[in-house]
Coordinates of C-alpha atoms in Angstrom, one line a residue:
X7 CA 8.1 8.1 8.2
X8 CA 10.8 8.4 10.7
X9 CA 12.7 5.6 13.1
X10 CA 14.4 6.9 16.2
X11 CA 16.8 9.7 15.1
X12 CA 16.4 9.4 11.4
X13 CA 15.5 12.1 9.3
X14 CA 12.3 12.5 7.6
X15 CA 12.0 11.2 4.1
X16 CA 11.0 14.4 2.0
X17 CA 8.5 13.7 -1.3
X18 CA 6.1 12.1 0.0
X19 CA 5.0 8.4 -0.8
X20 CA 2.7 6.1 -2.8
X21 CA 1.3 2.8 -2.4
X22 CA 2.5 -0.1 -4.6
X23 CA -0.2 -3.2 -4.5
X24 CA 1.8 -6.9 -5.2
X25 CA -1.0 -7.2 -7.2
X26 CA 0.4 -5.3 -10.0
X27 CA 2.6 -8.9 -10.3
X28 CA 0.0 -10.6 -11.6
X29 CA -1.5 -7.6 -14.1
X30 CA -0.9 -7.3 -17.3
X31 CA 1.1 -4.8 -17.4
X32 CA 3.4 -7.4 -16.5
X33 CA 3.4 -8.6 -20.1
X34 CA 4.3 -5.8 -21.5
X35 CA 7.8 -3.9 -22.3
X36 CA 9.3 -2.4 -19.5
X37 CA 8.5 1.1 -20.5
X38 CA 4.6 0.1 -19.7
X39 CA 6.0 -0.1 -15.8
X40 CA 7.8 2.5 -15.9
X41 CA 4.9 5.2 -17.3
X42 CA 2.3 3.5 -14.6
X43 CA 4.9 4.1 -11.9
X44 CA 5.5 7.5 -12.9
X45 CA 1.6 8.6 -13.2
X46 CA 1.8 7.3 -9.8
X47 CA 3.9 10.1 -8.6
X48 CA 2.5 12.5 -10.3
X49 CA -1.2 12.1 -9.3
X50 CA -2.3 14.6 -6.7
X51 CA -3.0 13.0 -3.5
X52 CA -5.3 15.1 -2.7
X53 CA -7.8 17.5 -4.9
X54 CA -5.6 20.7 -5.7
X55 CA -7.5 23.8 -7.8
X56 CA -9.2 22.0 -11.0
X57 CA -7.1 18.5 -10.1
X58 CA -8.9 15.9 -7.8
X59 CA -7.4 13.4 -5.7
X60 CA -5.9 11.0 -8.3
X61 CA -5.5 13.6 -11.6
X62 CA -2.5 15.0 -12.8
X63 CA -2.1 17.5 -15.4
X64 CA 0.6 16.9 -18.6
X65 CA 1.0 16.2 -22.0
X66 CA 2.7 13.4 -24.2
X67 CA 5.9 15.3 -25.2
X68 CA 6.1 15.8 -20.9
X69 CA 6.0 12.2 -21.1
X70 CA 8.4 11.7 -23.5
X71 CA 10.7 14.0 -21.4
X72 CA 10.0 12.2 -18.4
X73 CA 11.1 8.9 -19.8
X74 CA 14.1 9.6 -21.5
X75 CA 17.3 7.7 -20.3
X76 CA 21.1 7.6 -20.8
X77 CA 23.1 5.6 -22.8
X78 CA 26.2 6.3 -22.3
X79 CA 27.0 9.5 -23.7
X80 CA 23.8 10.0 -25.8
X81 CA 19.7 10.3 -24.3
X82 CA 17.5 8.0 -25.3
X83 CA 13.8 8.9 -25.5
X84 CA 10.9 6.7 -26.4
X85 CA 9.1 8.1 -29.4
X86 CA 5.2 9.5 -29.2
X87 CA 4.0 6.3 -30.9
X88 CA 5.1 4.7 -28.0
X89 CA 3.4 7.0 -25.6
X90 CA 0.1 6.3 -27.3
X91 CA 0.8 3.3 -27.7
X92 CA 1.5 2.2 -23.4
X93 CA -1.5 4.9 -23.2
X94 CA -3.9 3.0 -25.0
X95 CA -2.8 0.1 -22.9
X96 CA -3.6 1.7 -20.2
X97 CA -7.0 2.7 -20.7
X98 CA -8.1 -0.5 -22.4
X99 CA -7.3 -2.5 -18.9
X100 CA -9.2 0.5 -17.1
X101 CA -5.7 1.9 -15.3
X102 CA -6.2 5.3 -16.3
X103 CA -8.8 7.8 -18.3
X104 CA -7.8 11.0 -19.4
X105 CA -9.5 14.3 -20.7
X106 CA -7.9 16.6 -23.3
X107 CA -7.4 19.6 -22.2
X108 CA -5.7 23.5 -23.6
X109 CA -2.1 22.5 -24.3
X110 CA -2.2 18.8 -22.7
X111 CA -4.5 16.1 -21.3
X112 CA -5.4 15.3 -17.6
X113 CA -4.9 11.7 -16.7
X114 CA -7.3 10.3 -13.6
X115 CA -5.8 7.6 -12.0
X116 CA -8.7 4.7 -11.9
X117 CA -9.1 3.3 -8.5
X118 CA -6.5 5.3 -7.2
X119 CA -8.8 6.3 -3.7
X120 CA -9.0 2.5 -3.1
X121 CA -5.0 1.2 -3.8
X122 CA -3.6 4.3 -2.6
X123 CA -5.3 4.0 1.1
X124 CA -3.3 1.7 3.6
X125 CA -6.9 1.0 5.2
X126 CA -7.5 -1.7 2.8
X127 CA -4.8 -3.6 2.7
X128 CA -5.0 -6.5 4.9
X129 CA -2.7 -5.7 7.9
X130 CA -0.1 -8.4 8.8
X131 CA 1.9 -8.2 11.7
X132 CA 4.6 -10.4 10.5
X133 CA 5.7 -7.9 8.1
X134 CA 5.5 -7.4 4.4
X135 CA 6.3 -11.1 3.4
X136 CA 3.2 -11.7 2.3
X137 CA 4.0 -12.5 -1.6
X138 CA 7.9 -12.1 -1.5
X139 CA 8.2 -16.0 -0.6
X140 CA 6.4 -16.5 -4.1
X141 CA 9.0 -19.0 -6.7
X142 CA 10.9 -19.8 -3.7
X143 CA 11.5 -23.3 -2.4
X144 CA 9.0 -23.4 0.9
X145 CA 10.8 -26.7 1.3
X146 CA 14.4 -25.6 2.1
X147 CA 16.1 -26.5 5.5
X148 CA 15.4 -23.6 7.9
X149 CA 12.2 -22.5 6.5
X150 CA 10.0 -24.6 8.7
X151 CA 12.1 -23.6 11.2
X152 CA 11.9 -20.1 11.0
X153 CA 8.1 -19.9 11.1
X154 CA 7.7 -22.3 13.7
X155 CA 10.3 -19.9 16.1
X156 CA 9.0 -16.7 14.9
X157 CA 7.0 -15.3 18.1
X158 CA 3.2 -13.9 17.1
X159 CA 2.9 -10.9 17.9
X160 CA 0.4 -9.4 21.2
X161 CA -3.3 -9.4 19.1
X162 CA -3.7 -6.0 20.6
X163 CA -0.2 -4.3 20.0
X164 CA -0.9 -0.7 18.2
X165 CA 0.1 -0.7 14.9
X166 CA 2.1 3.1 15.3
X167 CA 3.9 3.5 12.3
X168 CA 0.7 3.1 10.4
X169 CA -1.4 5.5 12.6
X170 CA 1.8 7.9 12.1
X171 CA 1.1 7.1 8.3
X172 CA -2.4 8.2 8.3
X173 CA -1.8 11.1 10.3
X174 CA 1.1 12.7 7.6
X175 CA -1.3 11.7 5.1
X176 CA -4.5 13.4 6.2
X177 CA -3.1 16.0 8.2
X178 CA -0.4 17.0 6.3
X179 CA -0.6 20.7 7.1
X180 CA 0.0 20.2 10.6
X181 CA 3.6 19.9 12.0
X182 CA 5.4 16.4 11.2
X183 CA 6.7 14.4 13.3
X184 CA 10.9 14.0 12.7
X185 CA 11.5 12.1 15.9
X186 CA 9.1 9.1 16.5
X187 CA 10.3 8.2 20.1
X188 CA 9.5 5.6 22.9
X189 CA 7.3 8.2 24.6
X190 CA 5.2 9.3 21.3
X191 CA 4.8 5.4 21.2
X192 CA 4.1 4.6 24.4
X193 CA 1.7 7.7 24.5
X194 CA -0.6 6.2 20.9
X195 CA -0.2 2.7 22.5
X196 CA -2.0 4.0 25.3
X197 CA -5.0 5.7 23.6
X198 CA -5.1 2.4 21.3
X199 CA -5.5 0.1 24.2
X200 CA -8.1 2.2 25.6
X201 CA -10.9 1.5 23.0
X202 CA -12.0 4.8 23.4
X203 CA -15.7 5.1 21.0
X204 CA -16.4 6.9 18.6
X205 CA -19.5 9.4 17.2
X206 CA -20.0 6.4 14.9
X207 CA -19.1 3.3 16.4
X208 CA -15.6 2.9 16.2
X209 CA -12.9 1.7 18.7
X210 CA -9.5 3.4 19.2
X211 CA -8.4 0.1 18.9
X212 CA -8.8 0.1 15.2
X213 CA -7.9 1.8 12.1
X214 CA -10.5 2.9 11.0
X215 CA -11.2 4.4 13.9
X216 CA -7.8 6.6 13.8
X217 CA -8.8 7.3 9.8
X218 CA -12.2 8.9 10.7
X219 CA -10.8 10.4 13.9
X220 CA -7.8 12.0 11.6
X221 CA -10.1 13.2 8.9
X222 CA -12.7 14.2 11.9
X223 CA -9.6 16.5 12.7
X224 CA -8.9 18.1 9.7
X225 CA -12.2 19.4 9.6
X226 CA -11.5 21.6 12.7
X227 CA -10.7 25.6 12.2
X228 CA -9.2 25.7 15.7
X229 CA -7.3 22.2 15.5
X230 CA -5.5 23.0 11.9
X231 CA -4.9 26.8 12.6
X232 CA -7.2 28.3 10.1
X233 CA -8.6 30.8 13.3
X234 CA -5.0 31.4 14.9
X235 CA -1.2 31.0 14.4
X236 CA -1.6 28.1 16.8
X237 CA -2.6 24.3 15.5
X238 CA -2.7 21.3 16.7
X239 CA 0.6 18.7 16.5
X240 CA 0.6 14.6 16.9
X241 CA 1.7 14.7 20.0
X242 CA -0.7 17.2 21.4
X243 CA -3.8 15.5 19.5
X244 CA -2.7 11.6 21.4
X245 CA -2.5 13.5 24.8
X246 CA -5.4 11.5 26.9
X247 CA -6.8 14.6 27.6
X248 CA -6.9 16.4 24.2
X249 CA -7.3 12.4 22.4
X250 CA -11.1 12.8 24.4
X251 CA -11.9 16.7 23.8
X252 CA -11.5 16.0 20.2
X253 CA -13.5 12.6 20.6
X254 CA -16.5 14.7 22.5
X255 CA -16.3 17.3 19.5
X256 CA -15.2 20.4 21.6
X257 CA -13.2 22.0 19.3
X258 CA -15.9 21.1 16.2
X259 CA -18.1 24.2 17.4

């Protein structure tokens, strides 16, 4: 995701839940962490020849590779009794299955549709303070005072940066946006505010609404290029007249 004139971020992202502070993985040595996090990256975020949305294809001496570190002069890896071992961990608390495979094993992330989908985490305007405030004194000086100033935010104001997060994410072969400016902002606020409905129900006031309307997209020939060199980009598809073409289904034929 972008911010004025920054560039891009290349790689891609995943979703971390602050739930994972309260796991049991927690509890565990710090290579446990590190493995999760690392199947993390490596699951396909979307289904890719034999992999589905969630798998990833490797083996436990790719592991061991992956999780070797320096000391000093010297590499450090962890041994494959340790790999089994935060494996085995892993499945018992239902985080991952795998399947053996020729020459390695696939690893299915469990759940990973459900944490790795911003649609279902709670949205809070205020930020991402939810849980950081945890072990802190709430009693200091200035903390009352800071959440009694801080202004609440308009009930309606679009949430962009998350719309622009669904749209890399579900459209991702279409053009990206490198420059989120005032006018791209101005331009979703506007289709946002409108409540435009939905096929099924849904109000361009929500996200769910952009979700469905992004994967509604995605299954369009014409709108992702599969017919011609041209396709659709995000500031074409939030153009009020394009936004309601797409709505009405006339490039779905």
């Amino acid at each position: 995701m972008t911010d004025g004139n920054r560039e891009p971020i290349q790689g891609g992202y995943i979703l971390l839940s602050r739930k994972l502070l309260k796991s049991g993985i927690m509890d565990e040595s710090p290579i446990h962490l590190k493995i999760w996090i690392w199947m993390l990256m490596q699951a396909s975020f979307k289904d890719h020849g034999n992999l589905k949305r969630g798998q990833f294809f490797t083996s436990y001496k790719k592991m061991q590779k992956a999780m070797a570190r320096k000391i000093g002069y010297r590499t450090e890896k962890p041994t494959i009794k340790e790999i089994r071992g935060v494996m085995k961990f892993l499945m018992k608390v239902r985080m991952v299955g795998t399947m053996k495979v020729l020459h390695g094993t696939i690893i299915t992330i469990l759940n990973y549709d459900h944490y790795q989908n911003m649609i279902n985490y709670k949205i809070r305007h205020e930020g991402h303070n939810e849980g950081t405030n945890e072990g802190h004194n709430k009693k200091k000086e200035g903390f009352k005072e800071e959440k009694t100033l801080r202004k609440k935010p308009a009930k309606n104001t679009c949430p962009c940066n998350q719309i622009l997060d669904l749209y890399h994410a579900i459209l991702a072969e279409l053009p990206q946006v490198g420059n989120f400016t005032e006018r791209r902002r101005a331009m979703l606020s506007a289709r946002w505010n409108e409540k435009a409905k939905s096929g099924r129900g849904l109000y361009s006031n929500t996200l769910e609404f952009w979700e469905a309307f992004l994967k509604y997209i995605s299954q369009s020939d014409f709108l992702m290029g599969r017919k011609t060199e041209w396709r659709a980009n995000f500031e074409w598809i939030i153009t009020k007249r394009n936004f309601y073409k797409i709505i009405e289904g006339n490039y779905h034929k």
